[in-house]
Short mmCIF file of N, CA and C and ligand atoms in Angstrom, two decimals:
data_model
loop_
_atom_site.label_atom_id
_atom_site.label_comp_id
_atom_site.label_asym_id
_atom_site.label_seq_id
_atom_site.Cartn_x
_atom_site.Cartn_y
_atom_site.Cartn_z
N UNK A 1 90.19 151.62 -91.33
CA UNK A 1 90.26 152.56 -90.20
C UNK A 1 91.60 152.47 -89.51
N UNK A 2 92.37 153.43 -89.26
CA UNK A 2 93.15 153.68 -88.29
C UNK A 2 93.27 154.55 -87.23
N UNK A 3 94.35 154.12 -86.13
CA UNK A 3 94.08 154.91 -84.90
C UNK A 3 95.25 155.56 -84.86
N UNK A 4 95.19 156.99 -84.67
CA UNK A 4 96.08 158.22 -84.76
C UNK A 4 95.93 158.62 -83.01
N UNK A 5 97.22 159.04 -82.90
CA UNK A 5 97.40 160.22 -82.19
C UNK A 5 96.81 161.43 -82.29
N UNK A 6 96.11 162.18 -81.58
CA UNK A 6 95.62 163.62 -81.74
C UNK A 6 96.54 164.44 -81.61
N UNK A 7 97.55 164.52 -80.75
CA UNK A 7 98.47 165.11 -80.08
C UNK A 7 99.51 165.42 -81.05
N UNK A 8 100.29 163.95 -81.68
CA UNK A 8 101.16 163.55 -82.60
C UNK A 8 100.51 164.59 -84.14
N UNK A 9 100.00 164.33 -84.67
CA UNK A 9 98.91 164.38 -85.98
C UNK A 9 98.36 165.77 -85.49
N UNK A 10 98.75 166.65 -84.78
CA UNK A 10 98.07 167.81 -84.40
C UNK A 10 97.11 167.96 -84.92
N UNK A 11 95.82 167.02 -84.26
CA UNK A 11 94.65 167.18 -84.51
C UNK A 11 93.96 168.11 -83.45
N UNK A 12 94.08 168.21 -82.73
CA UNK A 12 93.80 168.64 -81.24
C UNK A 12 95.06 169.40 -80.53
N UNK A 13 94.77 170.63 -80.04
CA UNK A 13 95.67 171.38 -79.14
C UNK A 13 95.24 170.73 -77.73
N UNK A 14 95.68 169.51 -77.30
CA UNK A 14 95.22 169.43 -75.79
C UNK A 14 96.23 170.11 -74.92
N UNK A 15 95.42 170.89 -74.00
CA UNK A 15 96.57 171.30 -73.02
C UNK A 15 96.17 171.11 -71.39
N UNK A 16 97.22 170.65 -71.13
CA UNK A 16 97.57 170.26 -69.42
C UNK A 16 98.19 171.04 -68.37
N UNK A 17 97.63 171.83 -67.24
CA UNK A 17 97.53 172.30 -66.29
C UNK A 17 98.20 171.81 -65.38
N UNK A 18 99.69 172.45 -65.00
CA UNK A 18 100.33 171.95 -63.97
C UNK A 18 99.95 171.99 -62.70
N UNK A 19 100.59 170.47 -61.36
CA UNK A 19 99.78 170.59 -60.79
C UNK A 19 100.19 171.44 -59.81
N UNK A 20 101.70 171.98 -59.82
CA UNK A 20 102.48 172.70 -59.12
C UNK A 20 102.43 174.01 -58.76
N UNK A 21 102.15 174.78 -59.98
CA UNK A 21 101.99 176.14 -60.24
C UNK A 21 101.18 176.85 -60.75
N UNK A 22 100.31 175.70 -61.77
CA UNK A 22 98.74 176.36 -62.42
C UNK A 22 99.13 176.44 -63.75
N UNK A 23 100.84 176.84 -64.58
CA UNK A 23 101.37 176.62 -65.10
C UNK A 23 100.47 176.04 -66.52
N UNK A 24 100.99 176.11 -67.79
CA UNK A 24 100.62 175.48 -68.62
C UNK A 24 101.45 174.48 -69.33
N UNK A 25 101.09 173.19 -69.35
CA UNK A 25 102.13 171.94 -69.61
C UNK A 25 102.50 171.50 -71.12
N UNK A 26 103.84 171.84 -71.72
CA UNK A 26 103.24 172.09 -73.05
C UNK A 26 103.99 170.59 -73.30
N UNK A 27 103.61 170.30 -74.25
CA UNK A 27 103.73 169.22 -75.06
C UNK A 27 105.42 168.82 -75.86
N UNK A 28 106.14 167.81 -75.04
CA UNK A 28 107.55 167.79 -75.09
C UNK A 28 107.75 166.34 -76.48
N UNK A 29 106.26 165.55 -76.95
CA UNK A 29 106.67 164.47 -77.87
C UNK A 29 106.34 163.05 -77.00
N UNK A 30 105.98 162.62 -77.85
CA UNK A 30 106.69 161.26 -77.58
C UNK A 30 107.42 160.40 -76.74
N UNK A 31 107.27 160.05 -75.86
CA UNK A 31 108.29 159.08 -74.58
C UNK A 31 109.25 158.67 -75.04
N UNK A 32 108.94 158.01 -76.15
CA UNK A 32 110.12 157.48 -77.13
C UNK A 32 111.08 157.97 -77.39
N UNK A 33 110.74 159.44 -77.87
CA UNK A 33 111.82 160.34 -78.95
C UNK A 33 112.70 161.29 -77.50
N UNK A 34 111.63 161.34 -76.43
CA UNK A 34 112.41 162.26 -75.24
C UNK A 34 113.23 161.54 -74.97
N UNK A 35 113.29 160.41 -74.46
CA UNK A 35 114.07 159.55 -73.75
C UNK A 35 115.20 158.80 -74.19
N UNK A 36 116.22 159.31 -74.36
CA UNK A 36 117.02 159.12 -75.11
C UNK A 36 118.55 157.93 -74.49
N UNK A 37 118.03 157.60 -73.03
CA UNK A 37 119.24 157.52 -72.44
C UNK A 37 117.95 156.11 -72.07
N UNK A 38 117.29 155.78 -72.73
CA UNK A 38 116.85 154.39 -72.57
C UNK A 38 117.71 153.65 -73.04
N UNK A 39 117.74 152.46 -72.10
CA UNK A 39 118.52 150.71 -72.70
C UNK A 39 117.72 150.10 -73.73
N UNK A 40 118.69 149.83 -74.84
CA UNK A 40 118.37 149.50 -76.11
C UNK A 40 117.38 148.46 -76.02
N UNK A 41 117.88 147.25 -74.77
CA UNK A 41 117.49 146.29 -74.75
C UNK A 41 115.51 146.21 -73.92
N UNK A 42 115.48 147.58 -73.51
CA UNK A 42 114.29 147.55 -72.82
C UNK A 42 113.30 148.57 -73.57
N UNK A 43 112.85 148.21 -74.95
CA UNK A 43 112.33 148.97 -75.86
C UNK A 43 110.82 149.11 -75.56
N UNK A 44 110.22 149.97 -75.33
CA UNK A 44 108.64 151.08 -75.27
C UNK A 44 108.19 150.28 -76.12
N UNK A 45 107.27 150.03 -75.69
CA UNK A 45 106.52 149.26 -77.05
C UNK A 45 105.43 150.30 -77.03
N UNK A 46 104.58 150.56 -78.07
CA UNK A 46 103.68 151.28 -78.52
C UNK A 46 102.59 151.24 -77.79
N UNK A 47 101.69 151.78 -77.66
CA UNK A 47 100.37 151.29 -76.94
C UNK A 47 98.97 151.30 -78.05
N UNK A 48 98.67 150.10 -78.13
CA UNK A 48 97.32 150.25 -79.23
C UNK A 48 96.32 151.25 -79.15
N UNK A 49 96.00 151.67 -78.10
CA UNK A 49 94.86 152.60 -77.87
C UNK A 49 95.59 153.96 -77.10
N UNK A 50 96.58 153.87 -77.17
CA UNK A 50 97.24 154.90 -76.17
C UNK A 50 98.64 155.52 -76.90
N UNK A 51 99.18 156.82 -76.74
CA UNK A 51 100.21 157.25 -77.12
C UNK A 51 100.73 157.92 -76.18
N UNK A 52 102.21 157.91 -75.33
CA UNK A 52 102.41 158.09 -74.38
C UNK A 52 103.24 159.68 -74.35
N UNK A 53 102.84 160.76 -73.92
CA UNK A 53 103.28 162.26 -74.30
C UNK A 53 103.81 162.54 -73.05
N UNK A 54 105.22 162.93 -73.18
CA UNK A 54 105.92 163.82 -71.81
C UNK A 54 104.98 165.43 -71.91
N UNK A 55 104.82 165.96 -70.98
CA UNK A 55 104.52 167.56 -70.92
C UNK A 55 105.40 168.13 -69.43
N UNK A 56 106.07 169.54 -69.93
CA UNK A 56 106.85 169.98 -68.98
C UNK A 56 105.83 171.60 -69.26
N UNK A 57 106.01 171.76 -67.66
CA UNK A 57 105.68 173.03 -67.15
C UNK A 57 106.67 174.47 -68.20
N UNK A 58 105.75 175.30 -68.53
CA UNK A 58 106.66 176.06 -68.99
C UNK A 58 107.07 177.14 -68.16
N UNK A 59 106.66 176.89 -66.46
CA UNK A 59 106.76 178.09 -65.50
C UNK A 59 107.93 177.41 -64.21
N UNK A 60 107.51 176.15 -64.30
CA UNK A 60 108.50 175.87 -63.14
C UNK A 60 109.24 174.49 -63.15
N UNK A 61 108.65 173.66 -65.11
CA UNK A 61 109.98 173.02 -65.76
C UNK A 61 109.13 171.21 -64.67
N UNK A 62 108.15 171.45 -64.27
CA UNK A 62 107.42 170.02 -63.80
C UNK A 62 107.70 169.01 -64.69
N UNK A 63 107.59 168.12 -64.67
CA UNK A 63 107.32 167.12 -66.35
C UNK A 63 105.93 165.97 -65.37
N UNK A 64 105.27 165.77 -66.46
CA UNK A 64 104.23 164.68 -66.33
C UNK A 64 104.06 163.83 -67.60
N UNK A 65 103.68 162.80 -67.29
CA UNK A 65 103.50 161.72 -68.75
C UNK A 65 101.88 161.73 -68.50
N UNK A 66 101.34 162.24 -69.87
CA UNK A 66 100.26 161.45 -70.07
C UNK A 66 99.54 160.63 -70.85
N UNK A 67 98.68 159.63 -70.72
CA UNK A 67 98.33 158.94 -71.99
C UNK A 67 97.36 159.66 -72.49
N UNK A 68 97.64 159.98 -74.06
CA UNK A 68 96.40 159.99 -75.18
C UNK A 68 95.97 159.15 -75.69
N UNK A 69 94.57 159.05 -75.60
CA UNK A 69 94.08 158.57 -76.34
C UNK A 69 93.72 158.88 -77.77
N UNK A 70 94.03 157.36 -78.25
CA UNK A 70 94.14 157.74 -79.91
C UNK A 70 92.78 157.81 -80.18
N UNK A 71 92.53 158.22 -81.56
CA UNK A 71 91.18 158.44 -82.15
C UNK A 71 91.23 157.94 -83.47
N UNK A 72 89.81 157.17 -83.87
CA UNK A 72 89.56 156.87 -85.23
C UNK A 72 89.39 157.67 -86.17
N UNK A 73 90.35 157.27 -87.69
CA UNK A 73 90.26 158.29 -88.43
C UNK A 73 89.42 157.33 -89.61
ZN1 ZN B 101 101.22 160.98 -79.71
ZN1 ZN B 102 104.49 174.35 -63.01
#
């Protein structure tokens, strides 16, 4: 058994409701792969049960992190 991302593995269209504008929050990746201007030395470590997804407003450009939860495949 392994644990996938839904989000990642587009198993699931989850979508998130900005809280700003009503807005729909679309799905920007990975914390990892956005964040590009992280210190080498202070590396994201993965989360076993969790995958950590930026989402930005596509109406007024919000950003929120949320955790997914992974699912057994
Ligand atoms: Zn993911
Ligand atoms: Zn918004």
């Amino acid at each position: 058994m392994e644990k996938i991302c839904p989000v990642c593995n587009e198993i699931n269209d989850i979508e998130y409701i900005c809280d700003n504008c009503g807005g729909k929050l679309v799905d920007k990746g990975r914390i990892q792969e956005y964040i590009d201007d992280y210190s080498a030395d202070m590396p994201i470590d993965d989360y076993k049960d969790y995958c950590l997804h930026i989402f930005v407003c596509n109406k007024c450009g919000n950003k929120k992190k949320e955790y997914i939860h992974k699912v057994i495949i």
